[in-house]
mmCIF file of C-alpha atoms in Angstrom:
data_model
loop_
_atom_site.group_PDB
_atom_site.id
_atom_site.type_symbol
_atom_site.label_atom_id
_atom_site.label_comp_id
_atom_site.label_asym_id
_atom_site.label_seq_id
_atom_site.Cartn_x
_atom_site.Cartn_y
_atom_site.Cartn_z
ATOM 1 C CA UNK A 383 142.385 152.775 86.667
ATOM 2 C CA UNK A 384 140.844 154.257 83.442
ATOM 3 C CA UNK A 385 142.188 155.914 80.981
ATOM 4 C CA UNK A 386 141.470 157.771 77.497
ATOM 5 C CA UNK A 387 143.456 157.974 74.574
ATOM 6 C CA UNK A 388 142.653 160.434 71.564
ATOM 7 C CA UNK A 389 143.081 159.364 68.515
ATOM 8 C CA UNK A 390 144.267 161.777 65.788
ATOM 9 C CA UNK A 391 141.261 162.583 64.322
ATOM 10 C CA UNK A 392 137.990 161.482 65.954
ATOM 11 C CA UNK A 393 136.962 157.824 67.045
ATOM 12 C CA UNK A 394 137.910 157.289 71.529
ATOM 13 C CA UNK A 395 139.194 154.131 72.622
ATOM 14 C CA UNK A 396 139.289 153.509 76.342
ATOM 15 C CA UNK A 397 141.331 150.508 77.514
ATOM 16 C CA UNK A 398 141.144 149.331 81.219
ATOM 17 C CA UNK A 399 144.821 147.369 82.753
ATOM 18 C CA UNK A 400 145.940 144.555 80.974
ATOM 19 C CA UNK A 401 145.608 141.027 82.721
ATOM 20 C CA UNK A 402 149.580 139.569 82.607
ATOM 21 C CA UNK A 403 150.976 136.303 82.921
ATOM 22 C CA UNK A 404 153.988 134.430 82.753
ATOM 23 C CA UNK A 405 154.845 131.074 82.579
ATOM 24 C CA UNK A 406 157.188 130.830 79.229
ATOM 25 C CA UNK A 407 161.056 130.567 80.917
ATOM 26 C CA UNK A 408 161.695 131.811 77.076
ATOM 27 C CA UNK A 409 160.447 134.948 74.577
ATOM 28 C CA UNK A 410 156.650 134.476 73.547
ATOM 29 C CA UNK A 411 156.083 134.265 70.092
ATOM 30 C CA UNK A 412 152.580 133.484 69.360
ATOM 31 C CA UNK A 413 149.272 133.980 70.800
ATOM 32 C CA UNK A 414 146.510 132.641 69.256
ATOM 33 C CA UNK A 415 142.452 132.279 70.287
ATOM 34 C CA UNK A 416 140.302 129.105 69.457
ATOM 35 C CA UNK A 417 137.430 129.894 67.289
ATOM 36 C CA UNK A 418 134.864 130.302 70.463
ATOM 37 C CA UNK A 419 137.452 132.245 72.214
ATOM 38 C CA UNK A 420 137.245 130.131 75.428
ATOM 39 C CA UNK A 421 141.840 129.490 75.033
ATOM 40 C CA UNK A 422 144.496 130.725 74.079
ATOM 41 C CA UNK A 423 146.970 129.317 72.712
ATOM 42 C CA UNK A 424 151.548 130.701 73.008
ATOM 43 C CA UNK A 425 154.422 129.521 72.344
ATOM 44 C CA UNK A 426 157.254 130.270 72.845
ATOM 45 C CA UNK A 427 161.377 129.733 72.442
ATOM 46 C CA UNK A 428 160.950 127.780 75.324
ATOM 47 C CA UNK A 429 159.422 124.424 72.313
ATOM 48 C CA UNK A 430 156.297 124.298 74.875
ATOM 49 C CA UNK A 431 152.367 125.629 74.184
ATOM 50 C CA UNK A 432 150.269 126.638 76.919
ATOM 51 C CA UNK A 433 146.851 127.202 77.053
ATOM 52 C CA UNK A 434 145.206 129.986 79.090
ATOM 53 C CA UNK A 435 141.505 130.144 79.871
ATOM 54 C CA UNK A 436 139.606 131.952 82.158
ATOM 55 C CA UNK A 437 139.213 130.646 86.452
ATOM 56 C CA UNK A 438 136.275 133.094 87.290
ATOM 57 C CA UNK A 439 137.735 136.631 87.257
ATOM 58 C CA UNK A 440 141.567 135.082 86.825
ATOM 59 C CA UNK A 441 143.658 133.503 83.685
ATOM 60 C CA UNK A 442 145.412 130.632 83.904
ATOM 61 C CA UNK A 443 147.335 128.428 82.820
ATOM 62 C CA UNK A 444 145.532 124.786 81.876
ATOM 63 C CA UNK A 445 147.202 122.821 80.396
ATOM 64 C CA UNK A 446 151.099 122.796 79.065
ATOM 65 C CA UNK A 447 152.196 120.560 75.864
ATOM 66 C CA UNK A 448 155.244 119.105 75.638
ATOM 67 C CA UNK A 449 157.613 117.189 73.415
ATOM 68 C CA UNK A 450 156.295 117.652 70.565
ATOM 69 C CA UNK A 451 159.104 119.764 69.170
ATOM 70 C CA UNK A 452 163.268 119.995 69.527
ATOM 71 C CA UNK A 453 163.489 123.521 68.756
ATOM 72 C CA UNK A 454 161.646 127.005 69.383
ATOM 73 C CA UNK A 455 157.511 126.274 68.377
ATOM 74 C CA UNK A 456 157.489 129.617 66.254
ATOM 75 C CA UNK A 457 153.632 129.329 65.856
ATOM 76 C CA UNK A 458 150.378 127.691 67.029
ATOM 77 C CA UNK A 459 146.961 127.905 64.770
ATOM 78 C CA UNK A 460 143.162 126.134 65.969
ATOM 79 C CA UNK A 461 140.763 124.400 62.870
ATOM 80 C CA UNK A 462 137.341 126.368 63.172
ATOM 81 C CA UNK A 463 136.531 123.946 65.276
ATOM 82 C CA UNK A 464 138.406 124.538 67.218
ATOM 83 C CA UNK A 465 139.346 120.880 68.811
ATOM 84 C CA UNK A 466 142.590 120.674 67.103
ATOM 85 C CA UNK A 467 145.719 122.634 67.839
ATOM 86 C CA UNK A 468 148.890 123.175 64.907
ATOM 87 C CA UNK A 469 152.762 123.948 66.099
ATOM 88 C CA UNK A 470 154.881 124.925 63.416
ATOM 89 C CA UNK A 471 158.899 124.340 64.097
ATOM 90 C CA UNK A 472 162.574 126.028 63.887
ATOM 91 C CA UNK A 473 162.970 122.179 63.746
ATOM 92 C CA UNK A 474 161.915 122.676 60.691
ATOM 93 C CA UNK A 475 157.917 120.218 60.900
ATOM 94 C CA UNK A 476 154.683 120.944 62.316
ATOM 95 C CA UNK A 477 153.078 119.534 64.713
ATOM 96 C CA UNK A 478 149.171 118.364 64.818
ATOM 97 C CA UNK A 479 147.501 118.816 68.165
ATOM 98 C CA UNK A 480 143.829 117.045 68.487
ATOM 99 C CA UNK A 481 141.775 116.792 72.107
ATOM 100 C CA UNK A 482 140.431 113.741 73.294
ATOM 101 C CA UNK A 483 139.266 112.877 76.364
ATOM 102 C CA UNK A 484 138.860 116.873 76.939
ATOM 103 C CA UNK A 485 143.364 117.020 76.387
ATOM 104 C CA UNK A 486 144.857 117.950 73.153
ATOM 105 C CA UNK A 487 147.687 114.769 72.847
ATOM 106 C CA UNK A 488 150.084 115.284 69.625
ATOM 107 C CA UNK A 489 148.932 112.394 67.422
ATOM 108 C CA UNK A 490 150.984 113.653 63.691
ATOM 109 C CA UNK A 491 153.808 115.177 63.026
ATOM 110 C CA UNK A 492 154.376 117.693 59.545
ATOM 111 C CA UNK A 493 157.974 116.649 58.134
ATOM 112 C CA UNK A 494 158.681 118.318 54.652
ATOM 113 C CA UNK A 495 160.009 121.726 55.104
ATOM 114 C CA UNK A 496 163.835 122.036 54.902
ATOM 115 C CA UNK A 497 164.559 124.277 57.088
ATOM 116 C CA UNK A 498 162.572 126.227 60.094
ATOM 117 C CA UNK A 499 158.732 127.312 60.093
ATOM 118 C CA UNK A 500 157.929 130.111 60.566
ATOM 119 C CA UNK A 501 153.670 130.513 60.651
ATOM 120 C CA UNK A 502 150.435 128.224 59.940
ATOM 121 C CA UNK A 503 146.880 128.537 58.992
ATOM 122 C CA UNK A 504 144.268 126.851 58.189
ATOM 123 C CA UNK A 505 141.181 127.701 55.843
ATOM 124 C CA UNK A 506 137.815 128.229 57.299
ATOM 125 C CA UNK A 507 136.203 124.972 55.658
ATOM 126 C CA UNK A 508 139.606 122.690 57.874
ATOM 127 C CA UNK A 509 140.062 121.148 54.520
ATOM 128 C CA UNK A 510 143.566 122.447 54.312
ATOM 129 C CA UNK A 511 146.598 123.745 56.489
ATOM 130 C CA UNK A 512 148.638 126.545 54.636
ATOM 131 C CA UNK A 513 152.712 126.574 56.185
ATOM 132 C CA UNK A 514 155.663 128.546 54.863
ATOM 133 C CA UNK A 515 159.143 127.750 56.173
ATOM 134 C CA UNK A 516 162.770 129.913 55.990
ATOM 135 C CA UNK A 517 163.053 127.263 52.945
ATOM 136 C CA UNK A 518 161.393 129.460 50.998
ATOM 137 C CA UNK A 519 158.530 127.219 50.347
ATOM 138 C CA UNK A 520 154.689 127.523 51.253
ATOM 139 C CA UNK A 521 153.016 124.386 51.265
ATOM 140 C CA UNK A 522 149.298 123.048 50.845
ATOM 141 C CA UNK A 523 148.133 120.074 53.783
ATOM 142 C CA UNK A 524 145.139 118.786 52.783
ATOM 143 C CA UNK A 525 143.146 117.237 56.034
ATOM 144 C CA UNK A 526 142.515 114.135 55.716
ATOM 145 C CA UNK A 527 139.537 111.603 58.099
ATOM 146 C CA UNK A 528 138.571 114.195 60.140
ATOM 147 C CA UNK A 529 142.565 115.684 61.069
ATOM 148 C CA UNK A 530 143.820 112.258 60.938
ATOM 149 C CA UNK A 531 146.535 112.512 58.133
ATOM 150 C CA UNK A 532 147.808 115.204 56.227
ATOM 151 C CA UNK A 533 148.136 115.054 52.580
ATOM 152 C CA UNK A 534 150.561 117.832 50.857
ATOM 153 C CA UNK A 535 148.834 119.373 47.797
ATOM 154 C CA UNK A 536 150.887 121.280 46.449
ATOM 155 C CA UNK A 537 154.358 122.822 47.081
ATOM 156 C CA UNK A 538 154.661 126.890 46.407
ATOM 157 C CA UNK A 539 158.316 128.402 45.248
ATOM 158 C CA UNK A 540 157.111 132.151 44.296
ATOM 159 C CA UNK A 541 159.045 133.734 47.068
ATOM 160 C CA UNK A 542 162.998 134.239 46.567
ATOM 161 C CA UNK A 543 163.612 134.492 50.828
ATOM 162 C CA UNK A 544 162.096 133.732 53.585
ATOM 163 C CA UNK A 545 159.062 133.444 53.920
ATOM 164 C CA UNK A 546 157.262 134.895 57.271
ATOM 165 C CA UNK A 547 152.867 134.518 57.512
ATOM 166 C CA UNK A 548 150.497 132.747 55.732
ATOM 167 C CA UNK A 549 146.597 133.543 55.549
ATOM 168 C CA UNK A 550 144.163 132.840 54.501
ATOM 169 C CA UNK A 551 140.840 133.933 52.759
ATOM 170 C CA UNK A 552 137.936 134.469 55.310
ATOM 171 C CA UNK A 553 135.354 132.772 52.884
ATOM 172 C CA UNK A 554 137.339 130.794 50.163
ATOM 173 C CA UNK A 555 140.123 128.878 49.189
ATOM 174 C CA UNK A 556 142.651 132.154 48.570
ATOM 175 C CA UNK A 557 146.031 131.842 50.642
ATOM 176 C CA UNK A 558 147.930 134.852 50.912
ATOM 177 C CA UNK A 559 151.864 134.303 51.786
ATOM 178 C CA UNK A 560 154.854 137.678 53.213
ATOM 179 C CA UNK A 561 158.251 137.344 52.652
ATOM 180 C CA UNK A 562 161.973 138.634 53.082
ATOM 181 C CA UNK A 563 161.887 139.328 49.488
ATOM 182 C CA UNK A 564 159.343 142.870 50.228
ATOM 183 C CA UNK A 565 156.111 141.447 48.763
ATOM 184 C CA UNK A 566 153.671 139.613 49.085
ATOM 185 C CA UNK A 567 151.638 136.852 46.733
ATOM 186 C CA UNK A 568 148.245 135.141 46.269
ATOM 187 C CA UNK A 569 147.951 132.355 45.727
ATOM 188 C CA UNK A 570 144.732 130.085 44.481
ATOM 189 C CA UNK A 571 143.369 126.109 42.991
ATOM 190 C CA UNK A 572 143.436 125.873 39.804
ATOM 191 C CA UNK A 573 142.236 121.424 38.693
ATOM 192 C CA UNK A 574 143.898 120.715 41.563
ATOM 193 C CA UNK A 575 147.005 122.535 41.078
ATOM 194 C CA UNK A 576 148.216 125.334 43.444
ATOM 195 C CA UNK A 577 149.034 128.593 41.424
ATOM 196 C CA UNK A 578 150.261 132.083 42.359
ATOM 197 C CA UNK A 579 148.088 134.288 40.250
ATOM 198 C CA UNK A 580 149.077 137.286 41.868
ATOM 199 C CA UNK A 581 152.156 139.557 43.360
ATOM 200 C CA UNK A 582 151.191 142.144 45.579
ATOM 201 C CA UNK A 583 154.767 144.583 45.395
ATOM 202 C CA UNK A 584 155.025 148.238 47.260
ATOM 203 C CA UNK A 585 157.592 147.675 50.698
ATOM 204 C CA UNK A 586 160.546 148.683 50.705
ATOM 205 C CA UNK A 587 161.573 145.248 53.347
ATOM 206 C CA UNK A 588 160.435 142.355 55.214
ATOM 207 C CA UNK A 589 157.047 141.634 54.602
ATOM 208 C CA UNK A 590 156.255 140.354 58.016
ATOM 209 C CA UNK A 591 153.030 139.867 58.517
ATOM 210 C CA UNK A 592 149.104 140.466 56.984
ATOM 211 C CA UNK A 593 145.896 140.151 57.901
ATOM 212 C CA UNK A 594 142.017 139.682 55.648
ATOM 213 C CA UNK A 595 139.444 141.574 56.936
ATOM 214 C CA UNK A 596 135.821 139.956 57.899
ATOM 215 C CA UNK A 597 134.985 139.820 54.104
ATOM 216 C CA UNK A 598 138.437 139.391 52.513
ATOM 217 C CA UNK A 599 138.219 142.079 50.235
ATOM 218 C CA UNK A 600 141.426 144.036 51.670
ATOM 219 C CA UNK A 601 144.446 142.901 53.013
ATOM 220 C CA UNK A 602 146.759 144.478 56.114
ATOM 221 C CA UNK A 603 150.284 143.934 55.491
ATOM 222 C CA UNK A 604 152.804 145.357 57.662
ATOM 223 C CA UNK A 605 156.750 145.393 57.382
ATOM 224 C CA UNK A 606 160.177 145.548 58.299
ATOM 225 C CA UNK A 607 159.513 148.991 57.044
ATOM 226 C CA UNK A 608 158.103 150.779 59.586
ATOM 227 C CA UNK A 609 154.570 150.683 56.729
ATOM 228 C CA UNK A 610 151.506 149.711 57.023
ATOM 229 C CA UNK A 611 149.747 148.756 53.835
ATOM 230 C CA UNK A 612 145.852 148.362 52.991
ATOM 231 C CA UNK A 613 145.499 146.444 50.066
ATOM 232 C CA UNK A 614 141.637 146.701 47.921
ATOM 233 C CA UNK A 615 141.250 142.606 45.787
ATOM 234 C CA UNK A 616 139.644 144.185 42.259
ATOM 235 C CA UNK A 617 137.208 141.493 40.273
ATOM 236 C CA UNK A 618 136.593 141.050 37.200
ATOM 237 C CA UNK A 619 134.425 143.244 35.853
ATOM 238 C CA UNK A 620 135.053 146.228 38.620
ATOM 239 C CA UNK A 621 132.824 148.895 38.490
ATOM 240 C CA UNK A 622 136.573 151.578 38.535
ATOM 241 C CA UNK A 623 137.897 149.701 35.874
ATOM 242 C CA UNK A 624 140.456 148.248 36.505
ATOM 243 C CA UNK A 625 141.958 145.344 35.196
ATOM 244 C CA UNK A 626 141.625 141.880 36.088
ATOM 245 C CA UNK A 627 144.747 139.875 33.554
ATOM 246 C CA UNK A 628 143.617 136.341 33.251
ATOM 247 C CA UNK A 629 139.884 136.668 34.664
ATOM 248 C CA UNK A 630 142.315 136.473 37.799
ATOM 249 C CA UNK A 631 141.068 138.824 41.310
ATOM 250 C CA UNK A 632 144.032 142.966 40.702
ATOM 251 C CA UNK A 633 144.944 143.346 44.461
ATOM 252 C CA UNK A 634 146.469 147.529 45.028
ATOM 253 C CA UNK A 635 147.240 149.272 47.682
ATOM 254 C CA UNK A 636 145.243 151.661 48.815
ATOM 255 C CA UNK A 637 146.072 154.062 51.347
ATOM 256 C CA UNK A 638 150.391 153.237 53.175
ATOM 257 C CA UNK A 639 149.994 154.362 57.067
ATOM 258 C CA UNK A 640 153.332 155.482 58.009
ATOM 259 C CA UNK A 641 154.346 157.561 60.184
ATOM 260 C CA UNK A 642 153.696 156.406 63.640
ATOM 261 C CA UNK A 643 155.969 152.996 63.751
ATOM 262 C CA UNK A 644 159.932 153.642 65.216
ATOM 263 C CA UNK A 645 160.705 149.531 63.898
ATOM 264 C CA UNK A 646 159.601 147.234 62.112
ATOM 265 C CA UNK A 647 156.429 146.384 63.275
ATOM 266 C CA UNK A 648 156.119 142.478 63.742
ATOM 267 C CA UNK A 649 152.677 141.063 63.610
ATOM 268 C CA UNK A 650 149.167 142.618 62.469
ATOM 269 C CA UNK A 651 145.716 141.288 63.560
ATOM 270 C CA UNK A 652 142.783 143.382 61.798
ATOM 271 C CA UNK A 653 139.817 142.230 63.555
ATOM 272 C CA UNK A 654 136.628 140.803 62.393
ATOM 273 C CA UNK A 655 134.203 141.602 65.146
ATOM 274 C CA UNK A 656 134.697 144.912 65.177
ATOM 275 C CA UNK A 657 137.260 146.277 62.115
ATOM 276 C CA UNK A 658 139.733 147.357 64.871
ATOM 277 C CA UNK A 659 143.298 147.090 62.537
ATOM 278 C CA UNK A 660 146.309 145.796 65.391
ATOM 279 C CA UNK A 661 150.167 146.775 64.803
ATOM 280 C CA UNK A 662 152.685 144.435 67.817
ATOM 281 C CA UNK A 663 155.712 146.775 67.072
ATOM 282 C CA UNK A 664 159.746 146.631 68.437
ATOM 283 C CA UNK A 665 159.098 149.161 69.311
ATOM 284 C CA UNK A 666 157.613 147.552 72.649
ATOM 285 C CA UNK A 667 154.099 149.502 71.399
ATOM 286 C CA UNK A 668 150.888 148.632 70.120
ATOM 287 C CA UNK A 669 148.554 150.364 68.272
ATOM 288 C CA UNK A 670 145.029 150.549 67.130
ATOM 289 C CA UNK A 671 143.592 151.896 63.849
ATOM 290 C CA UNK A 672 140.325 152.415 62.429
ATOM 291 C CA UNK A 673 139.203 152.238 58.836
ATOM 292 C CA UNK A 674 137.326 155.280 58.117
ATOM 293 C CA UNK A 675 133.422 154.775 56.142
ATOM 294 C CA UNK A 676 134.994 154.859 53.107
ATOM 295 C CA UNK A 677 134.768 158.106 50.324
ATOM 296 C CA UNK A 678 133.085 158.190 47.205
ATOM 297 C CA UNK A 679 136.694 157.764 45.865
ATOM 298 C CA UNK A 680 137.556 153.339 46.037
ATOM 299 C CA UNK A 681 140.815 153.107 45.026
ATOM 300 C CA UNK A 682 141.111 155.736 47.950
ATOM 301 C CA UNK A 683 141.024 153.708 52.338
ATOM 302 C CA UNK A 684 141.011 156.604 55.405
ATOM 303 C CA UNK A 685 142.569 154.792 58.020
ATOM 304 C CA UNK A 686 142.856 156.962 61.591
ATOM 305 C CA UNK A 687 145.391 155.751 64.682
ATOM 306 C CA UNK A 688 142.798 155.593 67.628
ATOM 307 C CA UNK A 689 144.747 154.159 70.134
ATOM 308 C CA UNK A 690 147.936 153.489 71.525
ATOM 309 C CA UNK A 691 150.611 152.400 74.453
ATOM 310 C CA UNK A 692 154.622 152.501 74.521
ATOM 311 C CA UNK A 693 155.217 150.431 76.331
ATOM 312 C CA UNK A 694 152.794 148.035 76.176
ATOM 313 C CA UNK A 695 155.403 145.644 77.065
ATOM 314 C CA UNK A 696 158.966 145.141 78.211
ATOM 315 C CA UNK A 697 160.771 144.658 74.440
ATOM 316 C CA UNK A 698 159.850 143.830 71.151
ATOM 317 C CA UNK A 699 155.978 142.424 70.223
ATOM 318 C CA UNK A 700 155.974 139.257 68.687
ATOM 319 C CA UNK A 701 151.931 138.773 67.474
ATOM 320 C CA UNK A 702 148.478 140.403 68.761
ATOM 321 C CA UNK A 703 145.777 139.181 67.732
ATOM 322 C CA UNK A 704 141.800 139.649 68.215
ATOM 323 C CA UNK A 705 139.530 137.712 70.469
ATOM 324 C CA UNK A 706 137.093 135.088 68.116
ATOM 325 C CA UNK A 707 133.954 136.498 69.767
ATOM 326 C CA UNK A 708 134.683 139.885 71.512
ATOM 327 C CA UNK A 709 135.336 142.504 69.778
ATOM 328 C CA UNK A 710 136.641 144.397 73.408
ATOM 329 C CA UNK A 711 139.764 142.414 74.688
ATOM 330 C CA UNK A 712 143.032 141.543 72.316
ATOM 331 C CA UNK A 713 145.996 140.104 73.068
ATOM 332 C CA UNK A 714 149.561 140.127 72.505
ATOM 333 C CA UNK A 715 153.607 138.491 73.770
ATOM 334 C CA UNK A 716 156.996 139.801 73.381
ATOM 335 C CA UNK A 717 159.855 138.846 73.599
ATOM 336 C CA UNK A 718 159.540 139.340 77.610
ATOM 337 C CA UNK A 719 158.567 136.704 77.959
ATOM 338 C CA UNK A 720 155.157 137.335 79.086
ATOM 339 C CA UNK A 721 151.361 137.767 77.833
ATOM 340 C CA UNK A 722 148.731 140.359 77.661
ATOM 341 C CA UNK A 723 145.096 139.956 76.749
ATOM 342 C CA UNK A 724 144.434 144.792 76.453
ATOM 343 C CA UNK A 725 140.267 145.191 77.113
ATOM 344 C CA UNK A 726 139.312 147.924 74.134
ATOM 345 C CA UNK A 727 136.591 149.600 74.049
ATOM 346 C CA UNK A 728 136.273 151.708 71.030
ATOM 347 C CA UNK A 729 133.306 154.234 71.651
#
């Protein structure tokens, strides 16, 4: 069956009923596509990682990665080469899974965090890995010998509370983190010393997730305050005359999306292929927003609701993730232990 949902302003998205697959025994926290889009990794409170792929028209579990962690696995992330998978756990460690002879094996365990690891992310070059934790810290790891070794390059203590999410700029070695302290921090490398170079303040409660757009000049954030914010980077010498202290880019909020979500928003992802923004919410609904063409006033961003699916899952939606290559495919996962693959066509 094909359902057509008309957007609030001037866009129509069509979706074809989602694939739903069950394998995890407890809540599923995170899903992540590999760079080629041929595998979807998922992780769960059942302490396992599952790798899903197509066999003909069916989605099947290709592998189950066991014995890497002693507690909930909260986050998974693929390296840009697609041969290494990192996983962060409530046991305060990060495991590195390397592909050998067609199979993924745990080759390294990174230790250093004092509490649960909440999120992990690879830089676009694959030379850096970022991790964050309930211990209020963000760690930057240097990747050596093609992922065989990892060395701590910096420990950042800019947040005052639990750090929920880390994301790298899509092109530069610039890192962003989101926290229970309601803020987003921006970091950069300053002569081999990682430093905070910006703070994005505007949310009234926990910032659960963040996502850059494809060009990296905008950042989307979602929060327990039930809003989404779009932030824009202003470089030194910008035509708008925005001051840039210390010659660093400055991030300003250009849009607040409110009134759509009815509980905390746990996940946000900005498609590099289509430019659509997806959110996963505690009200069990997936929503997709589209950025409208820029107005003459570049200090404002206009975003419209393109599609929503109420009761997309039977419980909280913990993660949404756009496909690496196909602009129509979106993955989601939930406390209800299921993973779903949605086909969403932007008409």
